[in-house]
mmCIF file of C-alpha atoms in Angstrom:
data_model
loop_
_atom_site.group_PDB
_atom_site.id
_atom_site.type_symbol
_atom_site.label_atom_id
_atom_site.label_comp_id
_atom_site.label_asym_id
_atom_site.label_seq_id
_atom_site.Cartn_x
_atom_site.Cartn_y
_atom_site.Cartn_z
ATOM 1 C CA GLY A 1 20.670 -130.206 -65.277
ATOM 2 C CA ALA A 2 22.314 -127.021 -64.177
ATOM 3 C CA GLY A 3 19.483 -125.609 -62.110
ATOM 4 C CA VAL A 4 16.711 -126.593 -59.716
ATOM 5 C CA SER A 5 13.869 -128.378 -61.460
ATOM 6 C CA GLN A 6 10.353 -128.982 -60.229
ATOM 7 C CA SER A 7 7.546 -131.195 -61.450
ATOM 8 C CA PRO A 8 4.860 -130.999 -62.434
ATOM 9 C CA SER A 9 4.894 -127.409 -63.654
ATOM 10 C CA ASN A 10 1.103 -127.248 -63.347
ATOM 11 C CA LYS A 11 -1.264 -129.401 -61.325
ATOM 12 C CA VAL A 12 -5.026 -129.130 -61.277
ATOM 13 C CA THR A 13 -6.777 -131.299 -58.743
ATOM 14 C CA GLU A 14 -10.166 -131.708 -57.067
ATOM 15 C CA LYS A 15 -10.728 -130.745 -53.483
ATOM 16 C CA GLY A 16 -10.038 -133.653 -51.205
ATOM 17 C CA LYS A 17 -7.436 -135.368 -53.414
ATOM 18 C CA ASP A 18 -3.815 -135.833 -52.428
ATOM 19 C CA VAL A 19 -1.018 -134.277 -54.474
ATOM 20 C CA GLU A 20 2.745 -134.802 -54.592
ATOM 21 C CA LEU A 21 5.107 -132.124 -55.772
ATOM 22 C CA ARG A 22 8.699 -132.911 -56.653
ATOM 23 C CA CYS A 23 11.901 -130.899 -56.417
ATOM 24 C CA ASP A 24 15.299 -131.821 -57.862
ATOM 25 C CA PRO A 25 17.962 -129.550 -56.348
ATOM 26 C CA ILE A 26 21.318 -128.618 -57.817
ATOM 27 C CA SER A 27 23.723 -131.502 -57.393
ATOM 28 C CA GLY A 28 25.803 -131.101 -54.255
ATOM 29 C CA HIS A 29 23.484 -128.670 -52.545
ATOM 30 C CA THR A 30 22.847 -129.936 -49.062
ATOM 31 C CA ALA A 31 20.146 -127.403 -48.236
ATOM 32 C CA LEU A 32 16.686 -127.486 -49.760
ATOM 33 C CA TYR A 33 13.768 -125.163 -49.086
ATOM 34 C CA TRP A 34 10.051 -125.205 -49.917
ATOM 35 C CA TYR A 35 8.108 -121.964 -50.199
ATOM 36 C CA ARG A 36 4.518 -121.094 -51.160
ATOM 37 C CA GLN A 37 3.236 -118.055 -52.966
ATOM 38 C CA ARG A 38 -0.480 -117.506 -53.114
ATOM 39 C CA LEU A 39 -1.904 -115.396 -55.902
ATOM 40 C CA GLY A 40 -1.028 -111.747 -55.397
ATOM 41 C CA GLN A 41 0.768 -112.399 -52.133
ATOM 42 C CA GLY A 42 4.327 -112.743 -50.939
ATOM 43 C CA LEU A 43 6.456 -115.769 -50.430
ATOM 44 C CA GLU A 44 5.919 -117.934 -47.364
ATOM 45 C CA PHE A 45 8.437 -120.332 -45.887
ATOM 46 C CA LEU A 46 7.182 -123.884 -45.489
ATOM 47 C CA ILE A 47 10.070 -126.190 -44.565
ATOM 48 C CA TYR A 48 13.775 -126.651 -45.095
ATOM 49 C CA PHE A 49 16.082 -129.675 -45.203
ATOM 50 C CA GLN A 50 19.692 -129.955 -44.162
ATOM 51 C CA GLY A 51 20.693 -133.187 -45.861
ATOM 52 C CA ASN A 52 17.688 -135.488 -45.349
ATOM 53 C CA SER A 53 16.699 -133.915 -42.046
ATOM 54 C CA ALA A 54 14.063 -131.244 -41.614
ATOM 55 C CA PRO A 55 15.035 -129.233 -38.478
ATOM 56 C CA ASP A 56 12.361 -126.586 -39.013
ATOM 57 C CA LYS A 57 8.859 -127.556 -40.033
ATOM 58 C CA SER A 58 7.297 -124.487 -38.455
ATOM 59 C CA GLY A 59 5.992 -123.099 -41.718
ATOM 60 C CA LEU A 60 3.890 -126.094 -42.702
ATOM 61 C CA PRO A 61 0.261 -124.756 -42.641
ATOM 62 C CA SER A 62 -1.369 -127.881 -41.268
ATOM 63 C CA ASP A 63 -0.846 -131.597 -40.659
ATOM 64 C CA ARG A 64 -2.108 -132.186 -44.218
ATOM 65 C CA PHE A 65 1.271 -130.995 -45.400
ATOM 66 C CA SER A 66 4.387 -133.198 -45.227
ATOM 67 C CA ALA A 67 7.726 -133.301 -46.965
ATOM 68 C CA GLU A 68 10.601 -135.686 -47.255
ATOM 69 C CA ARG A 69 13.998 -135.782 -48.823
ATOM 70 C CA THR A 70 16.034 -138.820 -49.765
ATOM 71 C CA GLY A 71 19.640 -139.281 -50.724
ATOM 72 C CA GLU A 72 20.344 -135.674 -49.994
ATOM 73 C CA SER A 73 18.750 -135.047 -53.364
ATOM 74 C CA VAL A 74 15.107 -135.187 -54.446
ATOM 75 C CA SER A 75 12.437 -133.831 -52.207
ATOM 76 C CA THR A 76 8.668 -134.321 -52.346
ATOM 77 C CA LEU A 77 6.042 -132.119 -50.754
ATOM 78 C CA THR A 78 2.778 -133.940 -50.200
ATOM 79 C CA ILE A 79 -0.519 -132.232 -49.557
ATOM 80 C CA GLN A 80 -3.268 -134.573 -48.360
ATOM 81 C CA ARG A 81 -6.990 -133.862 -48.739
ATOM 82 C CA THR A 82 -6.354 -130.702 -50.683
ATOM 83 C CA GLN A 83 -8.428 -127.614 -49.986
ATOM 84 C CA GLN A 84 -9.080 -124.601 -52.210
ATOM 85 C CA GLU A 85 -6.889 -122.442 -50.010
ATOM 86 C CA ASP A 86 -3.949 -124.682 -50.911
ATOM 87 C CA SER A 87 -4.029 -123.221 -54.452
ATOM 88 C CA ALA A 88 -0.689 -121.438 -54.924
ATOM 89 C CA VAL A 89 2.678 -121.673 -56.606
ATOM 90 C CA TYR A 90 4.974 -123.951 -54.633
ATOM 91 C CA LEU A 91 8.625 -123.051 -55.024
ATOM 92 C CA CYS A 92 11.680 -125.024 -54.184
ATOM 93 C CA ALA A 93 15.170 -123.626 -53.700
ATOM 94 C CA SER A 94 18.545 -125.175 -52.910
ATOM 95 C CA SER A 95 21.812 -123.841 -51.616
ATOM 96 C CA LEU A 96 25.241 -125.201 -50.737
ATOM 97 C CA ALA A 97 24.414 -125.099 -47.013
ATOM 98 C CA THR A 98 21.741 -123.742 -44.721
ATOM 99 C CA SER A 99 23.771 -120.822 -43.468
ATOM 100 C CA GLY A 100 22.181 -117.564 -44.566
ATOM 101 C CA LEU A 101 25.471 -116.706 -46.184
ATOM 102 C CA TYR A 102 24.783 -118.885 -49.203
ATOM 103 C CA GLU A 103 22.768 -117.907 -52.224
ATOM 104 C CA GLN A 104 19.556 -119.783 -52.830
ATOM 105 C CA PHE A 105 18.745 -121.016 -56.303
ATOM 106 C CA PHE A 106 15.054 -121.204 -57.054
ATOM 107 C CA GLY A 107 13.158 -123.661 -59.243
ATOM 108 C CA PRO A 108 10.422 -122.569 -61.650
ATOM 109 C CA GLY A 109 7.679 -123.644 -59.277
ATOM 110 C CA THR A 110 4.622 -125.819 -59.460
ATOM 111 C CA ARG A 111 1.317 -124.048 -59.899
ATOM 112 C CA LEU A 112 -1.303 -125.952 -57.939
ATOM 113 C CA THR A 113 -4.984 -125.293 -58.525
ATOM 114 C CA VAL A 114 -7.550 -126.954 -56.301
ATOM 115 C CA LEU A 115 -11.028 -126.922 -57.749
ATOM 116 C CA LYS B 1 8.032 -110.031 -34.015
ATOM 117 C CA ASN B 2 10.451 -110.544 -36.932
ATOM 118 C CA GLU B 3 9.231 -108.328 -39.714
ATOM 119 C CA VAL B 4 10.477 -107.157 -43.064
ATOM 120 C CA GLU B 5 9.028 -104.002 -44.723
ATOM 121 C CA GLN B 6 9.665 -102.813 -48.246
ATOM 122 C CA SER B 7 8.977 -99.517 -49.874
ATOM 123 C CA PRO B 8 7.584 -98.477 -52.197
ATOM 124 C CA GLN B 9 5.079 -101.218 -52.975
ATOM 125 C CA ASN B 10 4.840 -100.006 -56.586
ATOM 126 C CA LEU B 11 7.215 -97.885 -58.574
ATOM 127 C CA THR B 12 6.876 -96.649 -62.164
ATOM 128 C CA ALA B 13 9.778 -94.795 -63.770
ATOM 129 C CA GLN B 14 11.020 -93.712 -67.156
ATOM 130 C CA GLU B 15 13.793 -95.646 -68.876
ATOM 131 C CA GLY B 16 17.150 -94.339 -67.749
ATOM 132 C CA GLU B 17 16.081 -93.204 -64.296
ATOM 133 C CA PHE B 18 17.969 -94.152 -61.142
ATOM 134 C CA ILE B 19 15.856 -96.516 -59.038
ATOM 135 C CA THR B 20 15.968 -97.063 -55.282
ATOM 136 C CA ILE B 21 14.061 -99.732 -53.412
ATOM 137 C CA ASN B 22 14.181 -99.865 -49.621
ATOM 138 C CA CYS B 23 13.990 -102.664 -47.097
ATOM 139 C CA SER B 24 13.786 -102.318 -43.309
ATOM 140 C CA TYR B 25 13.719 -105.064 -40.755
ATOM 141 C CA SER B 26 12.800 -105.244 -37.120
ATOM 142 C CA VAL B 27 15.633 -107.032 -35.355
ATOM 143 C CA GLY B 28 19.187 -108.110 -35.969
ATOM 144 C CA ILE B 29 19.771 -110.416 -38.905
ATOM 145 C CA SER B 30 22.518 -112.759 -40.098
ATOM 146 C CA ALA B 31 22.023 -112.093 -43.809
ATOM 147 C CA LEU B 32 19.786 -110.289 -46.287
ATOM 148 C CA HIS B 33 18.880 -111.328 -49.813
ATOM 149 C CA TRP B 34 17.558 -109.335 -52.743
ATOM 150 C CA LEU B 35 15.530 -111.428 -55.177
ATOM 151 C CA GLN B 36 13.974 -110.616 -58.576
ATOM 152 C CA GLN B 37 10.717 -112.185 -59.682
ATOM 153 C CA HIS B 38 9.923 -111.857 -63.370
ATOM 154 C CA PRO B 39 6.366 -111.540 -64.699
ATOM 155 C CA GLY B 40 6.452 -115.226 -65.620
ATOM 156 C CA GLY B 41 7.020 -116.035 -61.955
ATOM 157 C CA GLY B 42 10.655 -117.175 -62.010
ATOM 158 C CA ILE B 43 12.803 -116.007 -59.092
ATOM 159 C CA VAL B 44 16.456 -115.066 -59.376
ATOM 160 C CA SER B 45 18.770 -114.259 -56.489
ATOM 161 C CA LEU B 46 20.458 -110.933 -57.060
ATOM 162 C CA PHE B 47 22.504 -110.340 -53.943
ATOM 163 C CA MET B 48 23.250 -111.796 -50.550
ATOM 164 C CA LEU B 49 24.535 -109.281 -48.018
ATOM 165 C CA SER B 50 25.674 -109.419 -44.434
ATOM 166 C CA SER B 51 27.464 -106.055 -44.472
ATOM 167 C CA GLY B 52 28.600 -103.224 -46.704
ATOM 168 C CA LYS B 53 27.830 -102.980 -50.394
ATOM 169 C CA LYS B 54 27.793 -105.175 -53.476
ATOM 170 C CA LYS B 55 27.612 -104.270 -57.159
ATOM 171 C CA HIS B 56 26.749 -106.368 -60.149
ATOM 172 C CA GLY B 57 26.440 -104.583 -63.450
ATOM 173 C CA ARG B 58 23.808 -101.809 -63.069
ATOM 174 C CA LEU B 59 22.631 -103.183 -59.720
ATOM 175 C CA ILE B 60 23.959 -102.041 -56.351
ATOM 176 C CA ALA B 61 22.886 -103.311 -52.939
ATOM 177 C CA THR B 62 23.822 -101.735 -49.633
ATOM 178 C CA ILE B 63 23.090 -102.686 -46.083
ATOM 179 C CA ASN B 64 23.357 -100.630 -42.843
ATOM 180 C CA ILE B 65 23.376 -103.133 -39.969
ATOM 181 C CA GLN B 66 23.020 -100.426 -37.255
ATOM 182 C CA GLU B 67 19.987 -98.853 -38.942
ATOM 183 C CA LYS B 68 18.504 -102.271 -39.936
ATOM 184 C CA HIS B 69 18.064 -101.051 -43.488
ATOM 185 C CA SER B 70 19.051 -102.135 -46.979
ATOM 186 C CA SER B 71 18.645 -100.503 -50.339
ATOM 187 C CA LEU B 72 18.678 -101.866 -53.866
ATOM 188 C CA HIS B 73 19.655 -99.401 -56.591
ATOM 189 C CA ILE B 74 19.338 -99.752 -60.337
ATOM 190 C CA THR B 75 21.273 -97.322 -62.500
ATOM 191 C CA ALA B 76 20.263 -96.455 -66.095
ATOM 192 C CA SER B 77 17.024 -98.437 -65.687
ATOM 193 C CA HIS B 78 15.676 -100.357 -68.669
ATOM 194 C CA PRO B 79 12.274 -101.864 -69.428
ATOM 195 C CA ARG B 80 13.706 -105.331 -68.957
ATOM 196 C CA ASP B 81 14.284 -104.401 -65.311
ATOM 197 C CA SER B 82 10.529 -104.434 -64.859
ATOM 198 C CA ALA B 83 9.871 -107.091 -62.222
ATOM 199 C CA VAL B 84 8.980 -107.589 -58.561
ATOM 200 C CA TYR B 85 11.963 -107.078 -56.265
ATOM 201 C CA ILE B 86 11.805 -108.938 -52.983
ATOM 202 C CA CYS B 87 13.890 -108.417 -49.851
ATOM 203 C CA ALA B 88 14.298 -111.472 -47.629
ATOM 204 C CA VAL B 89 16.192 -111.915 -44.373
ATOM 205 C CA HIS B 90 17.578 -114.551 -42.027
ATOM 206 C CA PHE B 91 16.692 -113.593 -38.491
ATOM 207 C CA GLY B 92 19.505 -115.697 -37.051
ATOM 208 C CA ASN B 93 17.856 -118.961 -38.123
ATOM 209 C CA GLU B 94 17.800 -120.839 -41.383
ATOM 210 C CA LYS B 95 14.482 -119.787 -42.833
ATOM 211 C CA LEU B 96 13.957 -116.672 -44.909
ATOM 212 C CA THR B 97 11.361 -114.083 -43.950
ATOM 213 C CA PHE B 98 10.175 -112.188 -47.007
ATOM 214 C CA GLY B 99 9.063 -108.642 -47.596
ATOM 215 C CA THR B 100 5.948 -108.078 -49.630
ATOM 216 C CA GLY B 101 7.892 -107.040 -52.702
ATOM 217 C CA THR B 102 8.184 -103.901 -54.818
ATOM 218 C CA ARG B 103 6.625 -103.990 -58.274
ATOM 219 C CA LEU B 104 8.856 -101.999 -60.625
ATOM 220 C CA THR B 105 7.697 -100.878 -64.073
ATOM 221 C CA ILE B 106 10.116 -99.116 -66.382
ATOM 222 C CA ILE B 107 8.456 -97.250 -69.250
ATOM 223 C CA PRO B 108 10.351 -96.901 -72.534
#
């Protein structure tokens, strides 16, 4: 596809369950970013990848959150033992490189609801 | 502390009015982005600036590095411009720090 895609688009889960969110970046984009947007709040940075490496994990809220990227393509964000405060829209973006001088292209997001 | 502030938080205007949204940041940056988030939640990148001014259609973005300030202007505003506009900056590293957004409503 031409743009960044994310799946699932919506996920409802019970507190304590693990969830996996997927991001397919634009082909050829080496940089990939994960963000979170809680209801009524601004965007928060979670993690970024340069290739398959994640040099900056400082935004991950807790050790229940992890992410990986393989083949310089697909990335998965995993949340273990979900809590209600994890409810948010999780957005993925990709760009040609990690320099701030490149436009980021955003996916449609995954809306996560933890009951 | 690396901070990004936007003003106003909310803006309502009549169709055709000239719109200005402001963004200020606390320390030097390597780049600044203006993003548009539609009511459905999708985010579109409008501009990336490191200096000067850029124009795309009815949208104009300017940045003053010395004053640590950027503005987004919309000329001849239209109801379809109604969205949340977000300023985001790179404080010399790779992650974006976001402003809280400006909710723009254009009334026909």
